[in-house]
Amino acid sequence: MLLTPGEVSRRTGVAVSALHFYESKGLISSTRNGGNQRRYSRNVLRYVAIIKIAQRIGIPLATIADALAVLPEGGNITARQWQQLSSRWRDELERRIHTLEQLRDELDGCIGCGCLSRKDCPLRNPNDALGQQGTGARLLEE
């Protein structure tokens, strides 16, 4: 059974324009009927759910596309395939969690650190490491 973009939108909570965008990025695919209207297979519902889950945890669309590209085109995703797919994102998610926990735990130190002095900030410039690289602005994120 093929679904219209409106049906997919209603069932997934994703705007039709977002479906078109996902399709333009190669995340999902559709066919065209005799009137040149898009039609989606039912498995697109699962793909959209995966895309939304991945976006919710902050995975970039390009990374999602890479992960989905290894799956068979138009097929249902098995539990094993989902496990392989999700394990690709687990390390990234753990890194993000660690970073957020570190930010949370060091945030109280910001109250008295004097960020405006730009000399010592446990979050942005621990031990004035950037100052040791010379004067002027430095890239703070790796």
C-alpha atoms as one frame of an Amber mdcrd trajectory, in Angstrom:
protein
   0.000   0.000   0.000   1.388   3.382  -0.982   0.874   6.493   1.124   0.405
  10.082   0.039   2.662  12.759   1.488  -0.309  13.994   3.530  -0.879  10.540
   5.019   2.802  10.200   5.921   2.719  13.681   7.427  -0.323  12.904   9.578
   1.086   9.587  10.787   4.573  10.878  11.573   3.866  14.429  12.707   6.371
  15.704  10.146   5.386  18.464   7.726   5.063  17.560   4.049   7.789  20.113
   3.300  10.096  18.223   5.688   9.347  14.978   3.831  10.313  16.664   0.572
  13.478  17.983   2.240  14.383  14.517   3.581  13.852  13.141   0.113  16.077
  15.808  -1.444  18.819  14.787   1.022  18.451  11.097   0.147  17.073  10.095
   3.542  13.812   8.708   2.152  12.495   7.986  -1.314   9.189   8.017  -3.109
   7.718   6.899  -6.372   5.417   8.834  -8.676   1.937   7.805  -9.720   0.370
   8.378 -13.138  -0.465  11.970 -12.188   3.184  12.572 -11.171   2.256  12.758
  -7.483   4.589  11.417  -4.821   3.755   8.140  -3.132   5.659   6.581  -0.247
   5.880   2.943   0.770   4.780   2.118   4.309   8.356   1.550   5.469   8.977
   5.288   5.120   7.117   5.663   8.428   9.909   3.786  10.206  12.598   5.729
   8.355  11.031   9.041   9.364  10.833   7.829  12.973  14.550   6.965  12.876
  15.377  10.353  11.371  13.421  12.173  14.074  15.030  10.112  16.861  18.482
  10.785  15.466  17.763  14.504  15.085  16.455  14.632  18.634  19.784  13.396
  19.972  21.624  15.868  17.761  22.875  13.640  14.956  23.434  15.748  11.807
  21.382  14.876   8.725  24.522  13.989   6.745  25.447  11.401   9.385  21.891
  10.052   9.353  22.045   9.773   5.559  25.344   7.857   5.750  23.852   5.437
   8.260  20.651   4.895   6.268  22.623   4.393   3.045  23.872   0.998   4.249
  20.315  -0.305   4.615  18.602  -2.083   1.715  16.585   0.359  -0.391  12.888
   0.202   0.361  13.166  -2.689   2.791  11.998  -3.018   6.344  14.636  -2.489
   9.009  15.345  -5.560  11.081  16.206  -5.491  14.779  19.797  -6.402  13.907
  20.050  -3.564  11.371  18.666  -1.121  13.941  21.229  -2.322  16.478  24.052
  -1.739  13.981  22.628   1.635  12.998  22.130   2.859  16.552  25.560   1.658
  17.670  27.100   4.062  15.148  25.537   6.938  17.061  26.132   5.645  20.586
  29.733   6.896  20.856  28.746  10.338  19.617  25.873  10.459  22.084  28.137
   9.382  24.953  30.607  12.132  24.016  27.819  14.708  24.036  26.531  13.476
  27.388  30.035  13.707  28.864  30.423  17.253  27.523  27.054  18.328  28.920
  27.782  16.780  32.312  31.136  18.556  32.418  29.485  21.854  31.511  26.841
  21.316  34.183  29.393  20.440  36.846  31.710  23.354  36.046  29.010  25.946
  35.475  28.989  27.092  39.102  32.637  28.050  38.705  31.588  30.608  36.126
  29.954  32.797  38.742  33.283  34.103  40.039  35.721  33.279  37.263  35.501
  36.629  35.545  35.028  35.484  31.955  35.323  39.069  30.884  38.963  38.955
  31.944  39.409  36.197  29.343  42.248  34.847  31.509  40.966  31.784  33.316
  37.676  30.006  32.692  37.230  26.331  33.577  34.771  25.902  30.706  36.190
  27.980  27.869  39.885  28.430  28.726  41.100  26.097  31.494  44.451  27.154
  32.954  44.649  29.940  30.335  45.731  27.370  27.718  44.758  29.713  24.901
  46.907  32.509  26.283  49.912  30.212  26.012  49.323  30.005  22.261  49.892
  33.735  21.809  47.837  36.902  21.698  44.628  37.399  19.757  41.484  35.344
  19.269  41.713  31.556  19.329  39.388  28.796  18.169  37.732  27.608  21.356
  35.969  24.506  20.022  37.767  21.542  18.524
